[in-house]
Each structure stands twice: as structure tokens, then as C-alpha cells.
XYZ file of C-alpha atoms in Angstrom:
731
model
C 104.912 15.355 192.040
C 105.575 17.677 195.218
C 109.073 17.105 195.908
C 109.271 18.244 192.017
C 107.844 21.070 192.313
C 110.044 21.923 195.655
C 112.456 21.283 193.205
C 111.457 23.428 190.523
C 110.900 26.271 193.328
C 114.235 25.619 194.731
C 115.834 25.736 191.229
C 114.133 28.967 190.319
C 115.314 31.026 193.534
C 118.010 29.573 194.625
C 120.121 29.523 191.110
C 119.621 33.002 190.246
C 120.976 34.192 194.274
C 123.658 32.278 193.789
C 124.394 33.943 190.083
C 124.270 37.222 191.274
C 126.193 37.454 194.570
C 128.915 35.037 192.544
C 128.243 38.093 189.501
C 128.295 41.133 192.483
C 131.566 39.431 193.893
C 133.847 39.686 190.638
C 132.509 42.407 188.951
C 133.664 46.097 188.865
C 131.481 49.122 189.048
C 132.669 51.540 186.501
C 134.342 54.839 186.811
C 133.085 57.841 184.996
C 136.266 57.638 182.822
C 134.716 54.551 181.451
C 132.155 56.571 179.476
C 131.961 55.440 175.893
C 132.196 58.486 174.353
C 133.306 60.246 171.459
C 133.110 57.498 169.612
C 132.349 57.857 165.578
C 129.801 56.286 163.371
C 131.243 55.075 160.258
C 129.044 55.400 157.475
C 129.900 52.937 154.528
C 128.531 52.641 151.118
C 127.206 48.951 149.630
C 130.743 46.949 150.014
C 131.627 47.627 153.815
C 134.763 49.343 152.723
C 134.198 52.906 150.743
C 133.766 55.577 153.576
C 130.104 57.413 152.503
C 129.783 59.372 155.364
C 130.775 59.222 159.091
C 128.679 61.147 163.009
C 131.299 62.016 165.156
C 130.245 63.476 168.243
C 132.123 67.241 168.290
C 134.848 66.811 170.024
C 135.521 69.182 173.835
C 131.538 69.047 173.324
C 131.220 67.202 177.097
C 132.723 69.015 179.602
C 132.511 67.768 183.809
C 130.506 69.906 186.185
C 130.433 69.874 190.140
C 127.651 68.432 191.335
C 127.767 71.940 193.066
C 127.709 74.141 190.015
C 124.358 72.466 189.035
C 121.244 74.537 190.811
C 119.005 72.016 193.546
C 116.533 73.083 190.984
C 117.450 71.572 187.860
C 119.250 68.572 189.385
C 114.792 68.348 190.529
C 114.328 68.370 187.801
C 115.997 65.736 185.874
C 115.122 63.486 188.935
C 111.061 64.515 188.458
C 111.432 62.955 184.670
C 113.877 59.828 184.610
C 114.125 59.274 189.332
C 111.573 60.378 190.847
C 112.920 57.962 194.292
C 116.688 58.231 193.024
C 117.803 59.133 196.848
C 115.827 55.945 198.335
C 116.055 53.077 195.817
C 118.546 50.410 195.857
C 119.507 51.329 192.606
C 117.222 49.540 190.042
C 113.252 49.958 189.799
C 112.019 46.188 191.038
C 108.777 46.776 188.877
C 110.386 47.900 186.367
C 113.156 44.898 186.575
C 110.469 43.181 185.978
C 108.545 43.988 183.197
C 111.986 44.333 181.392
C 112.823 40.410 182.813
C 109.091 39.920 181.732
C 109.333 41.105 177.950
C 112.877 39.857 177.144
C 111.607 36.008 177.918
C 108.624 36.975 175.658
C 110.840 38.456 172.751
C 109.256 41.172 172.611
C 111.443 43.735 170.034
C 111.455 46.845 172.802
C 112.302 44.587 176.043
C 113.812 47.529 178.081
C 112.624 49.823 180.618
C 112.457 50.546 184.377
C 115.744 52.252 184.253
C 115.919 54.365 187.213
C 119.272 56.550 186.583
C 121.575 54.256 188.158
C 120.326 51.964 185.646
C 121.182 54.827 183.145
C 124.512 55.466 183.940
C 125.256 51.237 184.053
C 124.524 51.256 180.829
C 125.969 53.417 179.299
C 129.026 53.654 181.244
C 129.216 49.364 180.835
C 127.368 46.842 179.859
C 125.573 48.737 176.998
C 121.869 48.807 175.367
C 122.128 44.980 174.441
C 118.489 43.484 174.775
C 118.532 40.562 176.866
C 117.942 39.200 180.186
C 122.068 38.047 180.395
C 122.872 41.903 180.236
C 119.328 43.479 182.464
C 121.157 41.021 184.880
C 124.308 42.529 184.429
C 123.192 45.533 185.207
C 121.070 44.947 187.803
C 124.349 44.021 189.692
C 126.594 46.432 189.093
C 123.838 49.062 190.008
C 123.251 47.681 193.364
C 127.033 47.540 193.759
C 127.459 51.194 192.663
C 125.307 51.961 194.624
C 126.854 50.593 197.646
C 130.353 51.463 196.720
C 129.136 55.439 195.854
C 127.118 58.339 197.304
C 123.741 59.557 195.245
C 125.074 61.972 194.408
C 128.406 61.312 193.243
C 126.199 58.962 190.697
C 123.432 62.229 189.796
C 127.110 64.021 189.072
C 128.373 60.733 186.895
C 125.329 60.618 185.172
C 124.821 64.426 184.745
C 127.873 64.834 183.793
C 127.275 61.470 180.658
C 124.016 61.518 179.592
C 123.207 62.623 176.170
C 121.167 65.507 175.483
C 121.162 66.314 171.771
C 122.326 68.364 169.923
C 125.646 66.247 169.955
C 126.621 67.188 174.233
C 126.720 65.262 176.417
C 126.700 66.368 179.941
C 124.827 68.503 181.182
C 127.421 71.374 181.475
C 127.537 70.988 177.303
C 124.379 71.233 177.280
C 123.539 74.749 179.001
C 125.609 76.144 176.388
C 123.862 74.155 173.080
C 120.261 74.882 173.391
C 120.102 78.619 176.220
C 123.880 80.197 175.228
C 124.901 80.098 179.819
C 126.900 77.549 181.649
C 124.421 75.113 184.012
C 124.740 77.493 187.218
C 122.478 80.411 185.304
C 119.939 78.596 184.423
C 116.470 78.915 185.898
C 113.251 76.523 186.694
C 112.079 76.762 183.624
C 115.184 75.857 181.329
C 116.281 73.696 183.931
C 113.098 71.674 183.227
C 113.963 71.673 179.285
C 116.941 70.044 179.462
C 115.670 67.355 182.018
C 112.743 66.801 179.244
C 115.554 66.385 176.902
C 117.071 63.313 177.949
C 113.483 60.940 176.982
C 114.511 61.412 173.326
C 116.994 64.421 172.861
C 116.948 64.947 169.544
C 113.007 63.943 169.542
C 112.212 66.394 171.878
C 113.976 69.383 170.745
C 112.291 72.645 170.599
C 112.815 73.512 167.520
C 112.052 70.696 165.777
C 109.023 69.633 167.864
C 108.427 72.278 169.676
C 104.578 70.403 170.984
C 106.224 67.610 171.924
C 109.110 69.036 173.892
C 106.669 71.759 175.604
C 103.999 68.915 176.614
C 107.403 66.672 178.569
C 108.224 70.093 179.802
C 105.185 70.600 181.621
C 105.482 66.691 182.507
C 108.081 67.435 184.194
C 107.377 70.594 185.937
C 103.985 68.449 187.317
C 106.786 65.909 188.803
C 108.105 68.637 190.390
C 104.946 70.089 192.430
C 103.914 66.079 193.115
C 108.004 65.529 194.773
C 107.215 69.597 196.525
C 110.830 70.688 195.190
C 108.777 73.273 193.233
C 104.990 75.263 195.101
C 101.684 74.872 192.924
C 101.661 78.559 192.366
C 105.537 79.089 191.343
C 104.469 76.295 188.628
C 101.496 78.167 187.851
C 103.712 81.857 187.321
C 106.424 79.625 184.528
C 106.756 80.283 180.912
C 108.432 77.567 178.578
C 111.830 79.297 177.782
C 112.983 80.752 174.417
C 116.078 78.352 173.348
C 118.976 78.999 170.843
C 118.457 77.610 167.613
C 120.494 74.456 166.754
C 124.035 75.152 164.674
C 125.286 72.588 162.445
C 127.276 69.620 163.647
C 130.553 68.657 162.944
C 130.402 65.862 160.363
C 132.363 65.103 158.317
C 133.312 67.213 155.418
C 131.060 64.740 152.742
C 128.209 65.770 154.174
C 128.031 68.805 152.818
C 127.540 66.995 148.755
C 125.268 65.029 148.270
C 126.481 62.074 150.944
C 125.038 63.958 153.104
C 121.077 63.746 152.147
C 121.660 60.329 152.719
C 123.350 60.525 156.063
C 119.890 62.149 156.864
C 117.988 59.181 154.960
C 120.150 56.985 157.428
C 119.661 58.466 160.246
C 116.051 58.473 160.205
C 116.074 54.858 158.938
C 118.256 53.554 162.076
C 115.507 55.565 164.644
C 112.959 53.809 162.881
C 114.883 50.325 163.182
C 115.617 51.465 167.562
C 118.648 52.393 167.094
C 119.217 54.486 169.706
C 121.050 58.093 169.418
C 123.343 57.088 172.723
C 124.385 53.925 170.105
C 125.008 55.826 167.450
C 127.363 58.739 169.152
C 128.983 56.402 171.318
C 129.494 53.056 170.692
C 131.292 52.675 167.742
C 128.889 52.024 165.120
C 130.068 50.362 160.921
C 126.498 51.846 159.634
C 127.142 49.512 155.935
C 124.599 51.100 154.531
C 123.062 49.919 150.304
C 124.430 52.641 147.946
C 126.576 51.269 145.082
C 129.545 52.866 144.988
C 129.190 52.563 141.173
C 125.604 53.941 140.809
C 126.399 56.734 142.588
C 129.164 58.119 140.913
C 127.392 57.311 137.594
C 124.322 59.575 138.802
C 126.597 61.830 140.421
C 128.264 62.547 137.506
C 125.110 62.491 135.181
C 124.071 65.525 136.990
C 127.300 67.381 137.202
C 127.993 66.617 133.160
C 123.857 67.579 132.353
C 123.139 70.569 134.918
C 126.506 72.160 134.218
C 125.627 75.784 132.774
C 122.137 75.413 132.894
C 120.470 77.944 134.979
C 120.764 78.633 138.510
C 117.605 78.110 139.594
C 117.435 74.552 138.533
C 117.088 71.705 140.692
C 117.268 67.713 140.582
C 116.417 64.656 142.185
C 117.911 60.992 141.212
C 117.122 57.896 142.963
C 118.069 54.167 141.704
C 116.044 51.135 143.384
C 116.790 47.555 143.246
C 113.873 45.990 141.958
C 114.909 42.312 143.851
C 115.428 43.725 147.521
C 114.028 47.062 147.501
C 117.549 48.241 148.179
C 117.911 51.799 147.833
C 120.986 52.399 145.378
C 121.430 55.873 144.073
C 120.232 58.143 146.136
C 120.913 62.642 144.597
C 117.984 64.339 146.544
C 120.543 67.999 145.513
C 124.082 69.181 146.104
C 123.743 70.895 149.882
C 123.333 67.586 152.525
C 122.676 70.411 154.366
C 119.702 71.411 152.786
C 115.906 70.674 151.141
C 116.298 66.603 149.707
C 113.987 67.407 146.508
C 114.255 62.975 146.651
C 112.023 63.447 149.353
C 109.934 66.273 147.864
C 106.190 65.802 146.799
C 105.693 66.911 143.329
C 103.449 66.365 140.661
C 104.445 63.491 138.530
C 102.442 64.516 134.970
C 102.540 61.429 132.647
C 104.222 59.383 134.036
C 101.439 58.249 135.972
C 100.316 56.936 132.852
C 101.461 53.675 133.026
C 99.445 52.384 136.350
C 96.698 53.875 134.666
C 97.210 50.887 132.009
C 97.907 48.486 134.815
C 94.343 49.280 135.811
C 92.912 48.981 132.807
C 94.433 45.662 131.977
C 93.942 44.819 134.926
C 90.366 44.012 133.840
C 90.841 42.322 131.420
C 91.512 44.687 127.860
C 94.230 44.454 125.579
C 97.473 46.741 125.075
C 95.435 46.914 121.649
C 92.094 48.371 122.490
C 91.741 51.529 120.342
C 90.642 54.687 121.821
C 90.662 58.226 119.873
C 92.910 61.010 120.465
C 90.455 63.767 119.531
C 90.209 67.320 120.495
C 87.558 67.710 122.593
C 85.457 71.191 123.233
C 84.441 71.727 126.790
C 82.479 74.227 128.083
C 83.642 76.141 125.803
C 87.302 75.290 126.739
C 89.502 73.419 123.373
C 91.384 70.707 124.785
C 93.803 69.533 122.153
C 97.334 67.844 122.779
C 100.649 69.881 121.640
C 101.686 70.606 119.008
C 98.140 69.427 118.011
C 99.505 65.610 117.610
C 97.235 63.083 117.218
C 96.928 59.741 116.139
C 93.181 59.474 115.279
C 92.371 56.537 116.921
C 95.197 53.779 117.838
C 95.847 51.188 120.151
C 96.122 52.262 123.703
C 100.230 50.745 123.242
C 100.363 53.455 120.971
C 99.070 56.322 122.791
C 101.229 55.453 125.502
C 104.210 55.526 123.233
C 103.204 59.534 122.009
C 101.210 59.792 125.667
C 98.031 61.113 123.910
C 95.977 62.758 127.514
C 92.888 62.407 125.521
C 93.164 58.878 124.298
C 94.192 58.233 127.903
C 91.476 59.865 129.888
C 89.101 57.763 127.738
C 91.028 55.110 128.715
C 89.695 55.555 131.880
C 86.294 56.913 131.575
C 85.905 53.183 129.839
C 86.740 51.774 134.378
C 83.749 53.146 135.046
C 82.599 55.791 137.945
C 85.966 54.319 139.932
C 88.289 54.538 137.347
C 90.383 57.151 139.271
C 89.508 54.874 142.345
C 91.625 51.796 140.259
C 94.361 53.895 139.464
C 94.308 54.653 142.527
C 94.516 52.032 144.142
C 96.764 50.226 141.432
C 99.375 53.300 141.891
C 99.323 51.985 145.931
C 99.684 48.566 144.979
C 102.980 49.131 143.289
C 104.378 51.026 146.128
C 103.220 54.423 146.059
C 102.206 55.262 150.158
C 98.992 55.846 151.282
C 100.259 58.969 152.879
C 103.211 60.678 152.274
C 105.773 63.146 154.777
C 105.306 66.750 154.177
C 101.987 65.642 152.042
C 99.773 63.556 153.881
C 97.041 60.963 152.674
C 98.068 60.741 148.847
C 96.181 60.172 145.439
C 93.253 61.831 146.898
C 91.753 65.142 146.657
C 92.381 67.588 150.750
C 88.023 66.966 151.120
C 88.685 63.068 151.177
C 86.650 62.537 148.349
C 89.039 60.546 146.719
C 91.124 61.241 143.396
C 90.036 62.588 140.447
C 90.117 62.484 136.796
C 93.236 63.768 137.460
C 95.615 61.456 138.588
C 95.788 59.469 134.403
C 97.578 62.959 133.851
C 100.160 63.451 137.793
C 97.829 65.309 138.806
C 99.025 64.705 142.632
C 101.913 64.838 144.641
C 104.847 62.036 144.891
C 107.973 61.884 146.114
C 111.011 60.856 143.782
C 112.049 57.522 145.799
C 107.444 56.428 145.577
C 108.475 56.859 142.089
C 111.464 55.320 141.424
C 109.678 52.678 144.016
C 106.933 51.957 142.367
C 107.873 51.626 139.523
C 110.844 48.954 140.982
C 107.749 46.773 141.362
C 106.760 47.303 137.375
C 110.174 45.469 137.388
C 110.118 42.682 139.950
C 106.786 41.987 137.367
C 104.563 42.882 140.126
C 106.960 41.680 144.029
C 107.308 44.839 145.776
C 109.756 45.511 148.091
C 110.028 48.653 150.804
C 112.865 50.807 149.561
C 115.601 50.984 152.620
C 119.057 52.982 152.854
C 120.277 50.596 155.861
C 121.436 47.411 155.189
C 124.020 46.306 158.377
C 124.839 47.906 161.295
C 127.759 46.711 163.691
C 128.997 48.129 167.078
C 132.730 48.602 167.972
C 132.485 44.830 170.410
C 130.966 43.010 167.032
C 127.860 42.936 167.829
C 124.719 43.147 165.027
C 122.632 45.614 166.391
C 120.878 44.930 162.459
C 120.958 42.583 159.244
C 118.242 43.142 156.747
C 119.895 40.567 154.542
C 117.233 39.567 152.272
C 113.355 41.458 152.494
C 111.680 38.988 151.345
C 108.498 40.573 148.716
C 104.944 40.838 148.001
C 102.644 39.999 145.401
C 100.720 42.248 144.463
C 100.690 43.297 141.352
C 99.718 39.922 138.475
C 102.550 39.159 136.636
C 100.413 38.945 133.404
C 99.418 42.935 133.592
C 102.864 44.038 134.086
C 104.407 42.067 131.798
C 101.949 43.601 128.964
C 103.044 47.010 130.652
C 106.835 46.052 129.813
C 106.303 45.611 126.943
C 104.386 48.746 126.113
C 107.020 51.151 127.999
C 109.869 49.622 125.700
C 110.188 51.798 122.953
C 109.697 54.589 124.888
C 113.479 55.677 125.590
C 114.583 55.374 122.149
C 111.229 57.826 121.430
C 111.923 60.379 123.601
C 114.900 61.330 121.693
C 116.891 58.476 121.290
C 117.247 57.780 124.990
C 117.429 53.800 124.786
C 120.019 52.577 127.038
C 123.980 51.552 125.482
C 124.561 48.923 124.112
C 120.914 47.821 122.984
C 119.963 46.788 126.785
C 116.544 46.495 126.927
C 114.711 49.379 129.172
C 110.736 50.324 129.767
C 110.558 54.368 130.651
C 108.567 56.393 130.470
C 108.500 60.664 130.545
C 106.247 63.090 132.271
C 106.245 67.346 132.148
C 103.978 68.896 134.307
C 101.824 72.631 132.984
C 102.965 75.568 135.440
C 99.640 77.092 136.479
C 98.145 78.619 133.101
C 100.426 79.426 131.646
C 102.273 77.947 128.398
C 104.950 76.642 130.186
C 106.929 73.411 132.650
C 107.212 73.677 136.088
C 108.449 69.056 135.794
C 110.043 67.626 134.041
C 110.666 63.556 134.563
C 112.291 60.343 133.290
C 111.081 56.853 134.891
C 112.126 53.503 133.898
C 114.403 50.007 134.439
C 115.770 47.291 133.409
C 115.452 44.091 135.676
C 118.291 44.431 137.945
C 117.210 48.507 138.529
C 115.040 51.557 138.362
C 115.432 54.584 138.529
C 113.497 58.236 138.761
C 114.741 61.850 137.730
C 113.289 65.080 138.107
C 114.078 68.397 136.581
C 112.548 71.171 138.023
C 112.842 74.450 140.060
C 112.176 75.436 143.736
C 110.396 79.480 142.991
C 108.381 77.817 140.370
C 109.026 79.703 137.607
C 108.850 78.727 134.000
C 111.006 75.053 132.908
C 113.529 76.113 130.778
C 117.334 75.227 129.665
C 119.703 77.751 129.436
C 118.963 78.105 125.549
C 115.734 79.291 126.358
C 113.518 76.644 125.910
C 110.840 74.782 127.289
C 112.542 71.456 129.458
C 110.716 68.083 128.986
C 110.514 65.384 129.970
C 112.463 63.776 127.186
C 115.385 66.401 127.205
C 118.010 67.096 130.477
C 116.092 64.598 132.846
C 115.939 61.532 129.690
C 119.861 62.956 129.460
C 120.469 62.425 133.746
C 118.290 58.936 133.040
C 120.322 57.341 130.620
C 123.847 58.091 131.264
C 123.092 56.648 135.023
C 121.627 54.030 133.543
C 124.261 52.977 131.490
C 127.204 54.171 134.005
C 125.315 52.658 136.748
C 124.625 48.798 134.198
C 128.288 49.563 132.448
C 129.746 45.802 132.416
C 126.533 43.773 133.649
C 125.208 41.722 132.159
C 122.378 42.784 129.605
C 119.076 41.260 130.743
C 115.264 41.277 129.004
C 112.279 41.531 130.050
C 110.021 38.220 130.048
C 107.033 37.738 127.389
C 104.332 39.531 128.252
C 101.244 36.591 128.164
C 97.703 37.175 126.817
C 95.600 39.709 128.389
C 91.961 39.667 126.529
C 93.627 37.696 123.135
C 96.557 40.297 122.149
C 100.252 39.219 124.014
C 102.108 43.103 124.800
C 102.036 45.012 122.488
C 100.422 44.573 118.882
C 102.223 44.773 115.128
C 99.359 47.480 114.448
C 98.509 50.754 115.514
C 94.952 51.592 114.672
C 93.057 51.718 111.239
C 93.845 55.333 110.200
C 96.279 57.513 111.793
C 94.235 60.695 109.922
C 93.570 63.409 112.781
C 89.607 63.389 113.317
C 87.285 66.007 113.271
C 86.984 68.438 117.100
C 83.721 67.225 119.429
C 82.037 69.659 120.603
C 80.605 70.006 124.209
C 76.631 70.167 122.446
C 76.864 69.317 119.285
C 73.614 69.541 116.756
C 71.438 67.059 116.590
C 72.139 66.555 113.225
C 75.978 66.451 113.292
C 78.037 62.740 113.491
C 80.224 63.598 115.935
C 80.288 60.424 117.582
C 78.687 59.604 121.205
C 77.432 62.756 123.585
C 80.809 64.566 125.595
C 81.395 64.017 129.300
C 80.808 67.259 131.168
C 82.958 68.908 132.998
C 81.951 70.492 136.766
C 84.974 72.471 138.884
C 86.993 71.769 141.810
C 89.221 73.058 143.964
C 93.144 71.726 143.580
C 95.110 73.244 145.501
C 99.076 74.492 142.934
C 100.670 76.297 145.928
C 100.123 76.246 149.222
C 97.053 78.584 150.498
C 96.840 78.687 146.646
C 93.677 77.214 144.383
C 92.466 76.971 140.942
C 89.108 75.032 140.013
C 89.703 72.107 138.265
C 87.693 70.433 136.204
C 86.068 66.818 137.159
C 84.176 64.221 135.974
C 80.410 64.274 136.796
C 79.368 60.883 137.998
C 76.496 60.647 136.591
C 78.009 61.370 133.175
C 77.817 58.318 131.056
C 82.250 56.903 130.597
C 82.347 56.878 126.974
C 84.411 53.741 126.218
C 86.891 54.036 123.463
C 84.971 56.341 121.649
C 84.254 59.469 120.995
C 83.930 61.403 124.673
C 85.287 63.214 126.301
C 89.140 64.415 128.614
C 89.353 65.766 131.046
C 91.412 69.112 129.024
C 94.776 67.794 128.487
C 97.876 68.764 126.275
C 100.055 65.894 124.964
C 102.071 65.029 121.876
C 105.469 65.815 120.552
C 106.707 68.550 118.401
C 109.605 69.918 116.803
C 113.022 69.581 116.942
C 115.441 68.336 120.200
C 117.063 71.878 122.061
C 120.668 72.241 122.515
C 122.272 70.377 125.409
C 118.861 68.094 125.542
C 116.783 70.535 126.527
C 114.227 68.588 124.373
C 111.198 70.002 122.180
C 111.556 67.326 120.237
C 109.618 63.770 120.053
C 108.872 62.029 123.320
C 106.668 60.499 126.084
C 105.969 63.256 128.631
C 102.909 63.654 130.795
C 100.789 66.417 129.152
C 97.327 68.831 130.250
C 95.166 71.814 128.670
C 96.672 75.242 128.548
C 94.117 77.965 130.231
C 94.466 76.270 133.500
C 92.306 73.333 132.256
C 95.079 71.216 133.530
C 94.256 69.794 136.328
C 96.549 71.168 139.075
C 98.055 72.813 136.357
C 99.650 69.307 134.697
C 101.594 68.445 131.986
C 102.660 69.741 128.416
C 104.160 66.483 127.391
C 107.176 65.196 126.510
């Protein structure tokens, strides 16, 4: 037993030592010219052949400088940031290497760390950054040999001339120009500390985009200089954070000026989240295959151009298409300025497109599509709440109410869910794929004070991004299975090493299949009902339009069309940046059934052309009814208006629900009072009752160029400031 133990110890000690010395004899140390700089990273469409964009390090943006030209205080700042015992260590950190070895053995995703300046240079110049024990041992051998064969000053000079500082700047000479517009020999202590701070996370610590993080790291560097004895405490106390130049656009590909530039931005964000560093991106000649389908992308761009041509310059649009089976983003249009604002990532009110989540919540409670609800207009606190154009179904099924987008009916449905009805709808939306937290919005589907959602949620009161809506509707298309949306399919470096491969992501069953199938059944007639936007060739689709109201005016500000087939979900938004009335080139109001529906149909038809026609599953029964019933309701006569305080002798149905105002924000710094249902008030179910002030419906004929005031399914909300956060006016 003891002999076996001694043998094992010998193996674990002797073998690595022998391997180390053999490797030490045969390995070559790198030279500064061996650095893998200025290798273009190419971003491809899903076919892996069509170039979507490129990441091109600026040519000539790497100027070698002699170490003697780098002020001592700048060198000391770099040492304080990255390797405080650089001049005394053997080229590697024993404790750091031990941690890295342990993490690699345990298979930890963040395995690495413990890198001295020598190791960083070796990694970037020769051995790469693949997470493996072999790579780390190779790095150790080369670092040790380099320390013996090179002077420390030679190593530091090579390091300073090759490390990446962000803004496309390789080497401290280029970085000095990029951030301060001056040669490196003119940098003062505070400026040198800024550059040293950047090395850890070049773009993430850029003072222009992350001033808080940049200053925290800057203070760390200066404090390190004090502890090293290269900066006095008195001088440290007087140093102020310096002014940094604004970033200028990096050299790239001409394609970045168009929609591809915004796709590229999402790709780079996703690569960073996946742990692929900027150093790898800019030096390893990466081939990045995205999920963007060239046919679908071309269809989306063509649809936008064809339908928006001739419209006002103030109009903006976003189009996102998602594969329900995987979450892959197949088409993405956030605007035509690749360096501008991305409207596909903007938090926007969704209008009646949110009704489908309310319907799903209702079905999940076992309430069928045949359930009847009144569409009666209401008077609440002296304010009359109606449907647009006086639209009404009398009392009809909730399926018919969805088709006609009758907000009064949907408010009654929401009330029937109980006091927590709004939260049930929010929970359903989150299950479908609306994130709990949305960048630029914060915690989603709730009031700013964290009190949860109010009753306006069923009309799309809260801000959600177009990409979120495309993803959430894709969950319905996938029969309740959620897949997180993504842009990057595979990443391979110039040596053929695969850095990332998504494969076929598995989804999560979040919504009951029977619920989803019944929701789809209610959505299927809407495209045709919305000014005849059914897909070409009789291809089945499920869709919903929505329109939101501009404050307390009679104008619109957002218009949506979102819909899907079993293989593609597409969300389209049309609006403005300025918060001005949404009108087409003929001066007509734009509704969801107009321009957005035109763009949606063109995108879907183009993307799916030549593919098999797919059909939705036949729904199972919920509450004794499978899918949309053959009847719509017992009456189509317009019902009498219900008032807030009916006479005791009047036959006016159940008493109204009292509405109390709460504050919601319509623009930064601007809030308006919005009614909300008091929790102690009785739910009205499908009878009389009230809604939270909404106006929706169909009326009038279509405007030229699809601008639309014709009938359709859409969002809705009441005028006179009653609408929750200015939400919706139908079609």
C-alpha cells in the first residue's frame, strides 16, 4: 500500500517536472512581431457564407513606442493595475496558477486568472486564451523561459505595445491618442491611471460609457501606486479624474451603416455575455455565424422600404422575426442607421397586442372561449368610456371580443379573474417570454413603486421591447415551449477552434398546450379581419394588432402587428421618436391594421415563400369548448350605457366598479393620473361592471397606402386622459 502511495506521488511530481523541462528545451519564446493583431472577425448570416458585417481593427492604430518614451508614472500605473511584483516574480504567479489549475480540473467556466504581465503577453502573442490545462502549462513554460531570456524592460515594452485598450487601440501609444489626443510621453499621472485601468476590461471600463466603473478602477490603480511606493499620499490626494475624449466611430464595414450595424451590436453584446473577450474578437480572426436568415432579413428590409417609402420622415419602425422552435432571431430591423438608436430594443407600450396574455390567463382558469362578456360603454366618475367608433358586439364571446378588440369586454374578463387578475396576466406574459427586467425599462409589468401591475395591463399599458413581443408570441407558436432569443449560432477562430456552438437549444414548457392552442384558435381570424392581411396562399397565421394613444389626445403614438405561423413569429412596430401624432402620408391616423400590418404581411410572405404550408394543432376542450365557438353571442344590439351611480329603480345591471387614480409615467419626468380598480370593489365577471377606461374597435374605410382607419383588431383606450398611460385606440 505504501509503495503504491509513493509511486503515485512520484508520478504526480516527476512526470510534470519532466514534461516541464522537455517543453522548456523545445519551446520558442515569442517576439513582439508575433502578436496576432489586426485579424478581421467576420460575421456571417445563418448560411455561414453570406457576410453580414465585419469587426475590423483600425489599420495603423498600433504604433510601437520605446519604453523610454513611456513616463515612469504611466509604467507604474500599469504595474499597479496588472502585476505589482512584476520586476521580482519568475514570470508567473504560483498561487494564481494553482487557482487556474484547480478551476480547469473542476471544469469551471471562468477558469483562468492568475496572469502576470509576462503571462498576458505570452497568451496574447503565442498560446491563445483557450481554457485548458495544456494551454495553461504551455503559458507557464513560455513565461518562465521568456523571463530568463528577455529583460523585464523588454517584456514590459512588448506588453505595452500589444495589449488592447478599447476603442480599437492596440498598444499604449494608440491608446493615448484615442483617449487623450496626445502622445504617450505627455500623459500625466491621472491619465496614465485611466489607461492602466482600461486593461482589465477595455470597453466595459471606458469612462464615456461607464464613468462609475472607470473611476472605481482608476482609484484602485492610484491606491496601488501608493502601496507600491511609487506615488505619495499627498500627491494622491490632489489628483482629479481627467477629461477623456469622446469616442469616434471605429473603422468597420460599410454594411454597418445600415440595419446590419444594429445586428452587429447585438452580436457583440452576446459574444461578451458568452465570455468571448474583446482581445479574442479583435485578434483571433473569428468566424461568427449568426442566426439571421438571409431570406427573412431581406424580406423584412424590403417590406420596410416598400411600405415606408413616401411616409413622413418622423416615422420609425422595428421588425423582429424569431424561430419558435429554437429562439433564433431570423430577421432583425431596428432602424436604417446602423450607428443610431435601435428601436427593436426600445421599451414601448404594446396596446391590445397584450390582450392575448389576458386571454391565456383566462383560459388557464378553465374559462372557455365561449364565455360571454358585455361590450357596454361605461360612465365612470363622469367620464364616458366607449369603444372606438361606437364599436360593439352587444354581449359576445371572448373570442369575438378579441377579434374585434373590444377593450370593455376584456376589462370585464380581467375583473372576472379576481383581485389579482392583473398579476395573473403579468405572470402569463412572463411565462411566455417577457423578461422580468428589461434594459432601459427596469422591472417590467409593474408600477414604479413596485406595487405590481394595475388593470391597464390587459390593454398593454407597460413598456416592452419588440424583440420581447416576437419572442413571447413565438412561445405560443411553439405550443407553450419558451426558447430564449439569441443571435449567435457558432464562433470559430482562425485555427479552427470552436469557441461557441449553440447547437439546438432545448426549450422549457411554460404554458399548458391546451391553453395555447385555444389562444391560437382565437387569433387565427384576426389577420384577415385586419384589412385583409391574411398570408399568401391561404397560409394559416395567428396575430394581433395594437395601437396606443398619445397622452390625452385623440391621436395615436404606437402601432403594432404581431403574428406567427408554426415556424416564424414576427413583431412589427411603427411610431415616432418625438411623441407626435402618428399619421400617414395622407394625414390619416395610423393603426396596427395599417402600416404595421402591411409590413408584417410582406415580411412573413417573403420569409416563408417556397416553404411548406403549416397548420396549427386542433385545440382540445377547455370548459367544455374546444377553440372558437360557431356562434358569437346572443345579441348584436348595442346595449345601454352603464353609469357610475344608477338609480335604485333602474335595471342597469350589476353595480359599477369604483376607479381611483394612480400615477403613471408617459415620458421621462411626466406623469398622468390613471384609474385603477379598488381592491375592495366586487368583480363583475361577464355581466355589467366597468373597465378601466378604454376605447377600441373598428370603423371607417382604409386609408391609402395602408395607413388604416378601417376595421381590424387593435389596442384601445379611452380619450380625455382616462386611458392607462395613454394606451391604445384600436385597429
